[in-house]
Coordinates of C-alpha atoms in Angstrom, one line a residue:
X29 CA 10.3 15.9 77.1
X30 CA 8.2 18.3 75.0
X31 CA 11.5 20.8 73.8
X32 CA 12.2 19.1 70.9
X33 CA 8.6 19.6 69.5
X34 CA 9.2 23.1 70.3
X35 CA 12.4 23.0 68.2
X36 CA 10.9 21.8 65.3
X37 CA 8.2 23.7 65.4
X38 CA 10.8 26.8 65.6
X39 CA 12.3 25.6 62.5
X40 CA 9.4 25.2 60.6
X41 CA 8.5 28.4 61.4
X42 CA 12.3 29.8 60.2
X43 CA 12.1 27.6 57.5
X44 CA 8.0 28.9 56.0
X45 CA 9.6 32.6 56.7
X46 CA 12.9 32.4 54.3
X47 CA 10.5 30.7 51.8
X48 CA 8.2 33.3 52.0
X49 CA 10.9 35.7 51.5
X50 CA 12.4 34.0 48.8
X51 CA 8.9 33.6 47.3
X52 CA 8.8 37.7 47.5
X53 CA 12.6 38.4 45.9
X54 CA 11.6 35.8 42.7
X55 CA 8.4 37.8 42.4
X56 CA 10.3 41.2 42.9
X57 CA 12.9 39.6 40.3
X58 CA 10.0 38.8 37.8
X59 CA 8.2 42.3 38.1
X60 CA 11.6 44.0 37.4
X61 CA 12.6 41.3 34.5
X62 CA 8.9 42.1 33.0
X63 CA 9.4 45.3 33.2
X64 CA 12.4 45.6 31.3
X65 CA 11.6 42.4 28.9
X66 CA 12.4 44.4 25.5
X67 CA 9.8 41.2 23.9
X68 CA 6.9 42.2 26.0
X69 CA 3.6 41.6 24.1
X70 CA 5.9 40.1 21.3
X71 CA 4.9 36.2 22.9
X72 CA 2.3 34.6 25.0
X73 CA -0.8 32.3 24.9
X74 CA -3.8 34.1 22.8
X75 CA -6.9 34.7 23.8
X76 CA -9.4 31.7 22.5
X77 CA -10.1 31.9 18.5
X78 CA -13.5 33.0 18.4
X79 CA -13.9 34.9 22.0
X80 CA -14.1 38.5 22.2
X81 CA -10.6 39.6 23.1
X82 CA -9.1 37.5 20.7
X83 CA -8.1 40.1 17.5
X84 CA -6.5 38.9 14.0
X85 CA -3.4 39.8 13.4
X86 CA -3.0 42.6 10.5
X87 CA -0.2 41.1 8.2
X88 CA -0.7 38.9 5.4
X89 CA -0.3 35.2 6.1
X90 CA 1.9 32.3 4.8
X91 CA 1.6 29.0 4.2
X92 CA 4.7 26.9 5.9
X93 CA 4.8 25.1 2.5
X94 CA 5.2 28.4 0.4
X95 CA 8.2 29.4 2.5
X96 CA 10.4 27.4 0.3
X97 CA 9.3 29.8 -2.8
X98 CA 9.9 33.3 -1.0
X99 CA 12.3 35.2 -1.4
X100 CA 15.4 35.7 1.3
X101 CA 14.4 38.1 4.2
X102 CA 10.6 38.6 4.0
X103 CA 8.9 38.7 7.3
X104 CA 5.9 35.7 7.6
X105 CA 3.3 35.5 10.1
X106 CA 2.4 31.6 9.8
X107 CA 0.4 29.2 11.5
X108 CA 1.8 25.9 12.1
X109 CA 3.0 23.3 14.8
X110 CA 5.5 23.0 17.1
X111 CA 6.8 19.5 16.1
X112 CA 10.2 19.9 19.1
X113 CA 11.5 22.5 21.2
X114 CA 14.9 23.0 22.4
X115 CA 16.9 25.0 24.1
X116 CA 20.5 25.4 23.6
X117 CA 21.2 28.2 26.3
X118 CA 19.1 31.0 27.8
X119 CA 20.2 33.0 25.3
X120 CA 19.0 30.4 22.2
X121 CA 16.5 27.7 21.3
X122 CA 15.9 25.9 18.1
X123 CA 12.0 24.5 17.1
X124 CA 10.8 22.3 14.6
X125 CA 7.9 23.7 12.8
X126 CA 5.3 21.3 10.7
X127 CA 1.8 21.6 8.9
X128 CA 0.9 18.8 6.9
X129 CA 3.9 17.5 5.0
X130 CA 6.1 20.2 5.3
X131 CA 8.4 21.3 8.1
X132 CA 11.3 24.0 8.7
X133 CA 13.8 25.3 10.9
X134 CA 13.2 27.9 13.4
X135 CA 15.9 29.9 15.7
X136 CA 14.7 32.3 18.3
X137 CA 18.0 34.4 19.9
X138 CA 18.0 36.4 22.2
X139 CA 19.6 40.1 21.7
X140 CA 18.9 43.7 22.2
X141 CA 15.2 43.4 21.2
X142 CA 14.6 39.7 21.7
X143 CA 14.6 39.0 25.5
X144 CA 15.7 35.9 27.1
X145 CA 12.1 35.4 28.6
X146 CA 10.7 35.5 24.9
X147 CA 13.5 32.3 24.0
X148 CA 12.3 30.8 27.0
X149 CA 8.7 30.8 26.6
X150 CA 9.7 29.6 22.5
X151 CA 11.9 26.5 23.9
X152 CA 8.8 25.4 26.5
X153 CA 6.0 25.3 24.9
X154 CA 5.1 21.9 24.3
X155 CA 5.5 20.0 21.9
X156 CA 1.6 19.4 19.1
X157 CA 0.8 22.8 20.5
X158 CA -0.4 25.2 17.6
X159 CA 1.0 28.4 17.3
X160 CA 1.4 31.7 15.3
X161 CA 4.7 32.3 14.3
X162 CA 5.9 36.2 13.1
X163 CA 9.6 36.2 12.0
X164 CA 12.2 36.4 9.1
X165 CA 12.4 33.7 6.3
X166 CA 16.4 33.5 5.7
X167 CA 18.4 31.1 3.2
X168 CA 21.1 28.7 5.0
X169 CA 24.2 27.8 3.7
X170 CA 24.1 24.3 5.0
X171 CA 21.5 21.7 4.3
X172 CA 19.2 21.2 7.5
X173 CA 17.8 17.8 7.3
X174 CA 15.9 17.6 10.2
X175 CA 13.2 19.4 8.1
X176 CA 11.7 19.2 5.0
X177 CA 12.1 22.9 3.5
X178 CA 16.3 22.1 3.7
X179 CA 17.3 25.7 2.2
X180 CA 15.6 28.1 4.7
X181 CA 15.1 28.6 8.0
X182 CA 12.7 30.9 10.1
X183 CA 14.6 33.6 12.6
X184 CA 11.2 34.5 14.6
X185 CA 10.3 37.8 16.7
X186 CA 7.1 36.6 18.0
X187 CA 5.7 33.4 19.2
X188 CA 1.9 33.0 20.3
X189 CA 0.5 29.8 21.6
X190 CA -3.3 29.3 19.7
X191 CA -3.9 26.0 21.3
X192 CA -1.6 24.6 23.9
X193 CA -1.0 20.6 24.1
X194 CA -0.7 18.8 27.2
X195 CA 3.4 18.3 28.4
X196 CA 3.1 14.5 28.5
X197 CA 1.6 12.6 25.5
X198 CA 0.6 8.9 25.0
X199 CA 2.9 8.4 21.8
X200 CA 5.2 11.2 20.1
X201 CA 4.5 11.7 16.6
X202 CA 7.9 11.4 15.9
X203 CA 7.2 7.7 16.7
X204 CA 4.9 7.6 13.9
X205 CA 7.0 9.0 11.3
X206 CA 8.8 5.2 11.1
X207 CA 7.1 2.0 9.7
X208 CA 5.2 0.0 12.7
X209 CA 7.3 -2.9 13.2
X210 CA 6.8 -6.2 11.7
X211 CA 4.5 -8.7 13.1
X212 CA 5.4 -10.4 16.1
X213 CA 7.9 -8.2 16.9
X214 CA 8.5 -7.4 20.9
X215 CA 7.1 -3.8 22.0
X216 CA 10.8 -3.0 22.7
X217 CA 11.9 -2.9 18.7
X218 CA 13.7 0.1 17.7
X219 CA 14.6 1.4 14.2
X220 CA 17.4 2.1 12.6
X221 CA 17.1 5.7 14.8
X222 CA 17.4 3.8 17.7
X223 CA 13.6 5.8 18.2
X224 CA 10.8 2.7 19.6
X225 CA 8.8 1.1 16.9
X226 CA 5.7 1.8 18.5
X227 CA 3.1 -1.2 17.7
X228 CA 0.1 -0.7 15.2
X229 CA -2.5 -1.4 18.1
X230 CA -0.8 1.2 20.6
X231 CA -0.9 3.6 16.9
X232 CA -4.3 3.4 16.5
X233 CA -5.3 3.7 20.0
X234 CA -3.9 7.3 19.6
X235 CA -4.8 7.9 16.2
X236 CA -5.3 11.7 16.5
X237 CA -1.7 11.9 17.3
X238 CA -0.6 9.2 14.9
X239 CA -2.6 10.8 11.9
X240 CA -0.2 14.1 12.7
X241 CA 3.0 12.4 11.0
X242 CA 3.8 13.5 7.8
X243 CA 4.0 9.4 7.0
X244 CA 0.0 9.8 7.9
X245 CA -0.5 13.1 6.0
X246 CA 1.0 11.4 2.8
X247 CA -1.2 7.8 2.8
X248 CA -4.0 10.1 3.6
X249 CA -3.2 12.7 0.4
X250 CA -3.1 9.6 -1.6
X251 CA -6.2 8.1 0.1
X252 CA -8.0 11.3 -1.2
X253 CA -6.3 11.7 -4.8
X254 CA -7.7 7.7 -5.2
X255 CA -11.3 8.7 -4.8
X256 CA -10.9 12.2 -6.7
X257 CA -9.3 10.2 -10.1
X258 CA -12.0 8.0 -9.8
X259 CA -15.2 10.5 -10.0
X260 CA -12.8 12.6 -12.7
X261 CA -12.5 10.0 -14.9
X262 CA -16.1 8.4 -14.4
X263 CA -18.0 12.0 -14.1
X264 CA -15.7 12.7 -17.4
X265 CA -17.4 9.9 -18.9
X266 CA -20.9 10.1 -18.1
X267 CA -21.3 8.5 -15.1
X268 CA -23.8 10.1 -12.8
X269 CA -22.8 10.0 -9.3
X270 CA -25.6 8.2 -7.0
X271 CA -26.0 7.3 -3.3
X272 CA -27.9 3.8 -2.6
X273 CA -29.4 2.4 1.0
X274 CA -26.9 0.7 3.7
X275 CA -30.0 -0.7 5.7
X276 CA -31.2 -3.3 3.7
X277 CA -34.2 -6.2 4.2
X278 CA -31.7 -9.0 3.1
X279 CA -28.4 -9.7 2.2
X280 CA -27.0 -8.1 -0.7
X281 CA -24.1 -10.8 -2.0
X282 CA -25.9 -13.4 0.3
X283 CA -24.1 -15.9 2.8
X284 CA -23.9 -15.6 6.5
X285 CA -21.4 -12.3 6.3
X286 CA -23.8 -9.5 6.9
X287 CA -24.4 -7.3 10.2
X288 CA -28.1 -7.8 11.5
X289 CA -29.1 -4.6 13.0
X290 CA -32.7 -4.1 14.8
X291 CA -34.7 -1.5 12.6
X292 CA -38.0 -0.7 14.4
X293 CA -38.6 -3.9 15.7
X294 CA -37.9 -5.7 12.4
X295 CA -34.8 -7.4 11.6
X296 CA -32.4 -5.4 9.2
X297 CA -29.0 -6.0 7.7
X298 CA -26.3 -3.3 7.2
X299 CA -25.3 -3.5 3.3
X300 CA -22.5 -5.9 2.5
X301 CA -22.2 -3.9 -1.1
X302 CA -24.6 -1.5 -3.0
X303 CA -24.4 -4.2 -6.1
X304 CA -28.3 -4.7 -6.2
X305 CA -29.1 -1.5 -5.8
X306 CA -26.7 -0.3 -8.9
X307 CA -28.4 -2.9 -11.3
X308 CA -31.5 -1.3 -10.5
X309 CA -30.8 1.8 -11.8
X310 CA -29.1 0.0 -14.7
X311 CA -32.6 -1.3 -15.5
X312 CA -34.4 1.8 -14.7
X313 CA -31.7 3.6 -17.3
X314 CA -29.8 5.2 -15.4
X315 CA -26.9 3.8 -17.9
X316 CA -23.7 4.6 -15.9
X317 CA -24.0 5.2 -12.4
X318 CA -20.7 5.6 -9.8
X319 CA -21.0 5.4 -6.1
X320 CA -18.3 5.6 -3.0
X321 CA -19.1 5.1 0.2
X322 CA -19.2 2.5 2.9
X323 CA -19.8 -1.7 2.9
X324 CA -20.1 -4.1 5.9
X325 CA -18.7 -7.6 6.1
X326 CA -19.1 -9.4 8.7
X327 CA -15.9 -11.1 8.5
X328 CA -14.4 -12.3 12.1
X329 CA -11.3 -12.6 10.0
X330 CA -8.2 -10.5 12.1
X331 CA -5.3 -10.5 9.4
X332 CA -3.5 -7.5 7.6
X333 CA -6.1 -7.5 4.3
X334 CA -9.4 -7.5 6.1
X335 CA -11.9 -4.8 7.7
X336 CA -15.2 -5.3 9.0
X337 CA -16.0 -1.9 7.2
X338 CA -14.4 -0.3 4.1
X339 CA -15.0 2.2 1.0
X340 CA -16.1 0.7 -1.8
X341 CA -16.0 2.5 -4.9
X342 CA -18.3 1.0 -7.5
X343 CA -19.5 1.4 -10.8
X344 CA -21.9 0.3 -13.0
X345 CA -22.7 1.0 -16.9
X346 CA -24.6 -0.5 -20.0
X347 CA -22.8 -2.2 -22.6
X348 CA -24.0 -2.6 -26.4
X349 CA -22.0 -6.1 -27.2
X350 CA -19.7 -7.6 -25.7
X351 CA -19.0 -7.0 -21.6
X352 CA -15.2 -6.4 -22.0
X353 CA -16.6 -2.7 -23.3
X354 CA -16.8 -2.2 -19.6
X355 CA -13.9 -4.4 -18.4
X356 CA -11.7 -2.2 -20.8
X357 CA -13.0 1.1 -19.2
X358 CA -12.9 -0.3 -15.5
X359 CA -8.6 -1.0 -16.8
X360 CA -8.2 2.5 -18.6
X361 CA -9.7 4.1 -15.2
X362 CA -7.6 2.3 -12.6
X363 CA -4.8 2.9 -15.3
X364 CA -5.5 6.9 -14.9
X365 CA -5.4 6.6 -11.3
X366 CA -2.0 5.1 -10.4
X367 CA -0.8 7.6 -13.5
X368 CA -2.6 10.3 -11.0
X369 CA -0.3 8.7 -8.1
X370 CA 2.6 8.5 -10.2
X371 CA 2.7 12.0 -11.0
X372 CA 0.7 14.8 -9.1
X373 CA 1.0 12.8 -5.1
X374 CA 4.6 11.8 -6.3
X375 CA 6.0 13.1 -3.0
X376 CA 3.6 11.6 -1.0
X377 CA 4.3 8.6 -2.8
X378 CA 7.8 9.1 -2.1
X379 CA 7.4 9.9 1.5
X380 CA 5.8 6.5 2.7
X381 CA 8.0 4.5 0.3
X382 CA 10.6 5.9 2.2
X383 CA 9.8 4.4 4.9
X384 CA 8.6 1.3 4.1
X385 CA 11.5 0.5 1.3
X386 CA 8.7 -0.3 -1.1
X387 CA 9.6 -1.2 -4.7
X388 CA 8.4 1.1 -7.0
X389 CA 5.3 0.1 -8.3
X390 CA 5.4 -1.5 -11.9
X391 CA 2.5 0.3 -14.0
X392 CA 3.1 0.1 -18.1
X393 CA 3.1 3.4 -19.7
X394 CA 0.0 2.6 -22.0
X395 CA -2.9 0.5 -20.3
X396 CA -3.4 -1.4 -23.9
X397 CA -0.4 -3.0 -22.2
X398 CA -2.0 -3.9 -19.3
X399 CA -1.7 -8.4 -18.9
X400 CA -5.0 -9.6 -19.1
X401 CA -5.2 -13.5 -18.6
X402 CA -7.9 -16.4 -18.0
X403 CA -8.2 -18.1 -15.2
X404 CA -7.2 -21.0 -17.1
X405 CA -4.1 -19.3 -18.2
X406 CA -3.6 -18.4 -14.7
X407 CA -3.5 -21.8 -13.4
X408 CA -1.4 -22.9 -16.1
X409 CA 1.4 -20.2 -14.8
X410 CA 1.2 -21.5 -11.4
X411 CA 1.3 -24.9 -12.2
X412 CA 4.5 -24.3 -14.6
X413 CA 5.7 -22.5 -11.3
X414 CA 5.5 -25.4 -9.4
X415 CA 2.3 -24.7 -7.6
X416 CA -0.3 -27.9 -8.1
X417 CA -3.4 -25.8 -8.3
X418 CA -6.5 -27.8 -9.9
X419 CA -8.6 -26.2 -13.0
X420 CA -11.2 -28.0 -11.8
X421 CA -14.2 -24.9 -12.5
X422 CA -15.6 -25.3 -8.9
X423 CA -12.5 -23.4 -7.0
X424 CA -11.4 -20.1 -7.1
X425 CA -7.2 -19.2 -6.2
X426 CA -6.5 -18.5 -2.8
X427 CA -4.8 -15.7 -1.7
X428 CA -1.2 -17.3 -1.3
X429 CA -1.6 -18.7 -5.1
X430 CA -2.9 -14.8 -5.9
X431 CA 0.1 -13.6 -4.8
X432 CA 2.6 -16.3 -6.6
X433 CA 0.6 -15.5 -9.8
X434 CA 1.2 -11.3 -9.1
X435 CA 5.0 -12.0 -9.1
X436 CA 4.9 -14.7 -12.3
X437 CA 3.1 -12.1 -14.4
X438 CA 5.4 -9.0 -12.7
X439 CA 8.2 -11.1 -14.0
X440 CA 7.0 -11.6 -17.5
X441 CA 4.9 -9.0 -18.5
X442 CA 7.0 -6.2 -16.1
X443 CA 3.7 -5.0 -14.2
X444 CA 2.4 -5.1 -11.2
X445 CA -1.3 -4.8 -12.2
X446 CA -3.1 -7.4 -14.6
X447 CA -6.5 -8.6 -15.0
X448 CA -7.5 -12.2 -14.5
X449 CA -11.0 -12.7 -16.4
X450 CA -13.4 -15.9 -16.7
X451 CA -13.2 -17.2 -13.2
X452 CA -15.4 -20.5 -12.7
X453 CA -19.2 -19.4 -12.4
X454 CA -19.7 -21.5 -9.5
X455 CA -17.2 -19.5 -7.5
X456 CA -19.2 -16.1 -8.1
X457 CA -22.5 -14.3 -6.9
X458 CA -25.7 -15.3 -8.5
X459 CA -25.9 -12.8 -10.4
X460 CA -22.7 -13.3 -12.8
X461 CA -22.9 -13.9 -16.5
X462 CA -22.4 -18.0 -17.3
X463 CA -19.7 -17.6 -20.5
X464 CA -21.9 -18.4 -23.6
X465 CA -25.3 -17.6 -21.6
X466 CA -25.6 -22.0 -20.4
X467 CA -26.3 -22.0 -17.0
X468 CA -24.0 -24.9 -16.6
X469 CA -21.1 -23.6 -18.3
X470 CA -18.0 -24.0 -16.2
X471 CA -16.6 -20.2 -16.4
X472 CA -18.1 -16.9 -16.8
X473 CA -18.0 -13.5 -18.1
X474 CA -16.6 -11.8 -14.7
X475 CA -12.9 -10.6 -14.2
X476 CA -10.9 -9.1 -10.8
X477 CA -8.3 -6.7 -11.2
X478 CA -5.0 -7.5 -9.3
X479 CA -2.3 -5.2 -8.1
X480 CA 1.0 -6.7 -6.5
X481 CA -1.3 -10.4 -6.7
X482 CA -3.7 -9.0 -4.3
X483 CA -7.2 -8.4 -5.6
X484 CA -8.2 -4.5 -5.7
X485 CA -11.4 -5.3 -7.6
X486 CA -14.4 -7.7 -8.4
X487 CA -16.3 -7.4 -11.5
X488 CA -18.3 -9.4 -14.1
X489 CA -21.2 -9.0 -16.7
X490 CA -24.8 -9.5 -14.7
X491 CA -27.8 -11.3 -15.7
X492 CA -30.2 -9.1 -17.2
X493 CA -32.7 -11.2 -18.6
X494 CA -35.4 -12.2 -16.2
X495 CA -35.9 -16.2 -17.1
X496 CA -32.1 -16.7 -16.8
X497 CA -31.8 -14.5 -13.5
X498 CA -34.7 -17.1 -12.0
X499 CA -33.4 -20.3 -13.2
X500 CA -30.0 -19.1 -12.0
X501 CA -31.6 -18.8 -8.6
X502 CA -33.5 -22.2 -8.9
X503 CA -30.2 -23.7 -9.8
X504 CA -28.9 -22.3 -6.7
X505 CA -31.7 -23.3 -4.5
X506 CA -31.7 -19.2 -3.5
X507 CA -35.9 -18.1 -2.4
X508 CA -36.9 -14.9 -3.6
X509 CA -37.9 -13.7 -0.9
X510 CA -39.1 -10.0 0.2
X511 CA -35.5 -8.2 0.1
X512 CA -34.6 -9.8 -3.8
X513 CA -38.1 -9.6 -5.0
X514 CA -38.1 -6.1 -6.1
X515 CA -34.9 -6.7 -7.6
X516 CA -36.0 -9.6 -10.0
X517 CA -38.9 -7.9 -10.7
X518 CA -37.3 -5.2 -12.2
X519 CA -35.8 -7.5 -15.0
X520 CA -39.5 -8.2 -15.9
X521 CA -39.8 -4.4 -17.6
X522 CA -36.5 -4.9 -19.5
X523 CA -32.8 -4.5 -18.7
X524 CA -29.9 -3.4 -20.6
X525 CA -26.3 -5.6 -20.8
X526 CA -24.8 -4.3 -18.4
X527 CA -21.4 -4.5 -15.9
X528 CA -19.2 -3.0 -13.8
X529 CA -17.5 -3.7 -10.6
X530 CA -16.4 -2.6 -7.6
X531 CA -13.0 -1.2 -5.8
X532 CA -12.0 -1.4 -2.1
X533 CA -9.9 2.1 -2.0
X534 CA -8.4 0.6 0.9
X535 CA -6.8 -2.3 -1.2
X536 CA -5.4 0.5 -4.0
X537 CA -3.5 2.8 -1.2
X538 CA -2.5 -0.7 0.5
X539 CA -0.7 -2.5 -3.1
X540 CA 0.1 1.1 -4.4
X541 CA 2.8 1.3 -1.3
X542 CA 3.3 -1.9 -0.4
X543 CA 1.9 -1.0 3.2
X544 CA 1.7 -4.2 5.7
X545 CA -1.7 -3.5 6.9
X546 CA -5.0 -2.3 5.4
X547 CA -5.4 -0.6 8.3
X548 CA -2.8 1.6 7.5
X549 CA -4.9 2.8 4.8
X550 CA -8.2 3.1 6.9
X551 CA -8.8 6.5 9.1
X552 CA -10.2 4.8 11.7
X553 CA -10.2 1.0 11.2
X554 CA -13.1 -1.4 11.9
X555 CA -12.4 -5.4 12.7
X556 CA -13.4 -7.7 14.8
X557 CA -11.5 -6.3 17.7
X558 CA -11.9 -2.6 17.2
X559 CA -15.1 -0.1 16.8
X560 CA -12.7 2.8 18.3
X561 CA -11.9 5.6 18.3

């Protein structure tokens, strides 16, 4: 029988007509709720910055952070994110506002000249979506903790959407305000919040989200104030600032850890630290010369100290008699730069320490009191502590022993930064200093710098006499070949003393908070298993 086709087909027909008319009495309701919305022109996605519809708007703008200095009632137009929106009723929504490290408050309501479609529009726009904001800055009588600017809240008129984010994102930044959980830890780890502890790898798959946290903003603030202290107090000292090749002929610190690249149909290696380079201009008297930028090891290690790329910020500088001249500056300037992070990135300091429950970091008030021991001295710590390490002048520590020896000396000289100085000369580059000048003395004139027992930087006198540079290499059985002839040439015309040494800014944000992971100190990490984003 064909009637019941019929039927349906009747309904379907009904049912397409009442939806059509329903379709028609929403629209009818919209034009009439648009035509009386009282907000109307007060909210609504901009035209695109840069395009020629899109107009500045006339009043003066804020900062989000300078709303906390205002005073009560003055009217802001600010540009900002919306961190959350919610809506409480038709009639009332509630967003969190951030830029950078700050965050506040808002409250849209609706009333005689704010419409309901104008709290609407505020409560859905997605969160990460950049907006301008126009509204009232207004003193609260409770503490709102929620945000960072506690005392005020914004009451806001307009609302307009610059750039909108998409409704569904891979992580929530609000994820990423909490410490990533500790390793080998189940994806399904909460914090205290009862929020997911979203894993490092998932983190830094999303990185441009991630990096939005104000836990991010912080490390990232103190990344920066690291590499500013150290050209103000080098620049303030002489130093000239230089920039030195990363494709090299040959190895620069030798060994099999270097990235062969093909340049032109030759064979090239990416540099593996600009050390070479910075003699050379020693001996070409340049005097004091400071670099930062980017070194290549070609480590297949995968743990929580280690990158296959990282800032190294190096320094180099004549000395007149003795090389702890230049070990004593290299203290005094990592001295000024934990000062600098003590002081003026305090709250950024603050901010991750929060979250992490790091110790403060010990840092005596005068770098004269800085601990500086011997190896030999070191050894004789650890073996006191019950650690059989051999002074045997072959070995170096490893970094298990490094870290004992950090909490021995934190314990008895109350700082979490010392110097350990003559390591054994056959655990250092070719290029280091024998103590004395014998070529087969057991120690030598080189020193590391050590924060939290972790080492944070390298350093020694260099060879700057020609005849002892060769017979060095001869010792070592190392060919001068094309990429270290020019090098041990130079020597030939005349050399200076000279030393200096090199930081891995990574290692410095890393000890200073007491992160877990170097890579929580890197923008955009490189190991073994990661070359993006």
């Amino acid at each position: 029988m064909k009637a019941p086709i019929f039927i349906s087909q009747s309904n379907a027909f009904v049912q397409a007509a009442r939806k059509a008319e329903q379709a028609k009495a929403e629209a009818a309701k919209k034009a009439e709720d648009d035509a009386n919305d009282v907000s109307k022109g007060q909210y609504g996605d901009l035209p695109i910055v840069g395009s020629k519809d899109y107009k500045p708007f006339p009043q003066k703008r804020y900062t989000l952070h300078s709303t906390s200095k205002i005073p009560d009632n003055t009217e802001v137009l600010i540009r900002c994110d919306v961190a959350n929106a919610r809506s409480q009723s038709a009639k009332l929504a509630f967003l969190n506002l951030r830029d950078g490290l700050d965050s506040i408050q808002a409250v849209i309501a609706a009333s005689e000249t704010l419409s309901r479609q104008l709290v609407k529009f505020a409560s859905t726009t997605p969160p990460e979506s950049l907006i301008d904001v126009i509204g009232v800055v207004k003193e609260t009588k409770e503490v709102i903790k929620s945000a960072t600017i506690q005392d005020r809240e914004l009451h806001i008129s307009q609302i307009w959407v610059i750039s909108k984010s998409v409704p569904q994102l891979p992580i929530q930044v609000e994820d990423a305000e909490i410490a990533i959980p500790i390793e080998g830890a189940g994806e399904d780890q909460k914090g205290e919040s009862g929020r997911p502890l979203v894993a490092l790898s998932t983190r830094l798959d999303n990185r441009m989200l991630d990096l939005r946290s104000t836990l991010n903003q912080a490390i990232f603030d103190i990344h920066s104030g690291v590499n500013d202290s150290f050209y103000e107090f080098l620049k303030a000292r002489q130093f000239r600032s230089v920039r030195t090749p990363k494709i090299l002929g040959s190895p620069s610190e030798g060994g099999a850890e270097f990235f062969e690249v093909t340049y032109f149909g030759k064979k090239a290696v990416l540099a593996q630290s600009p050390q070479l380079y910075k003699q050379m201009l020693i001996a070409s008297r340049f005097k004091r010369v400071m670099e930062a930028g980017p070194v290549f090891r070609a480590e297949n290690s995968n743990t929580s100290r280690h990158l296959t790329e990282y800032t190294s910020l190096d320094l180099e500088m004549e000395f007149v008699d003795h090389y702890e001249e230049v070990m004593f500056l290299i203290r005094d300037l990592l001295h000024h730069i934990l000062t600098e992070l003590s002081t003026t990135y305090s709250r950024q300091t603050e901010r991750v320490r929060q979250a992490y429950n790091a110790a403060p970091f010990k840092l005596p008030k005068d770098s004269k009191d800085i601990p500086i021991l011997t190896f030999s001295e070191g050894i004789t710590l650890l073996n006191k502590a019950g650690m059989e390490v051999a002074d045997d002048g072959e070995s170096d520590i490893n970094s298990t022993q490094e870290k004992k020896l950090g909490d021995l000396v934190a314990e008895k000289y109350n700082s979490d930064f010392y110097i350990l100085k003559e390591y054994p000369l056959k655990a250092r580059a070719f290029y280091t200093f024998p103590k004395g000048g014998e070529l087969d003395a057991k120690y030598s004139h080189s020193y590391d710098f050590m924060m939290r027992g972790q080492e944070v930087l390298s350093g020694a006198q260099r060879i700057h006499n020609h005849d002892m540079l060769k017979a060095r290499l001869d010792a070592l059985g190392v060919p001068i070949g094309a990429g270290l002839k020019d090098y041990v040439d130079c020597f030939r015309y005349g050399c200076p003393p000279h030393a200096g040494g090199a930081f891995g800014i990574e290692r410095i944000v890393l000890n200073w908070l007491d992160l877990k992971n170097v890579r929580l100190a890197t923008l955009f990490p490189r190991d073994p298993s990661r070359v993006t984003p």
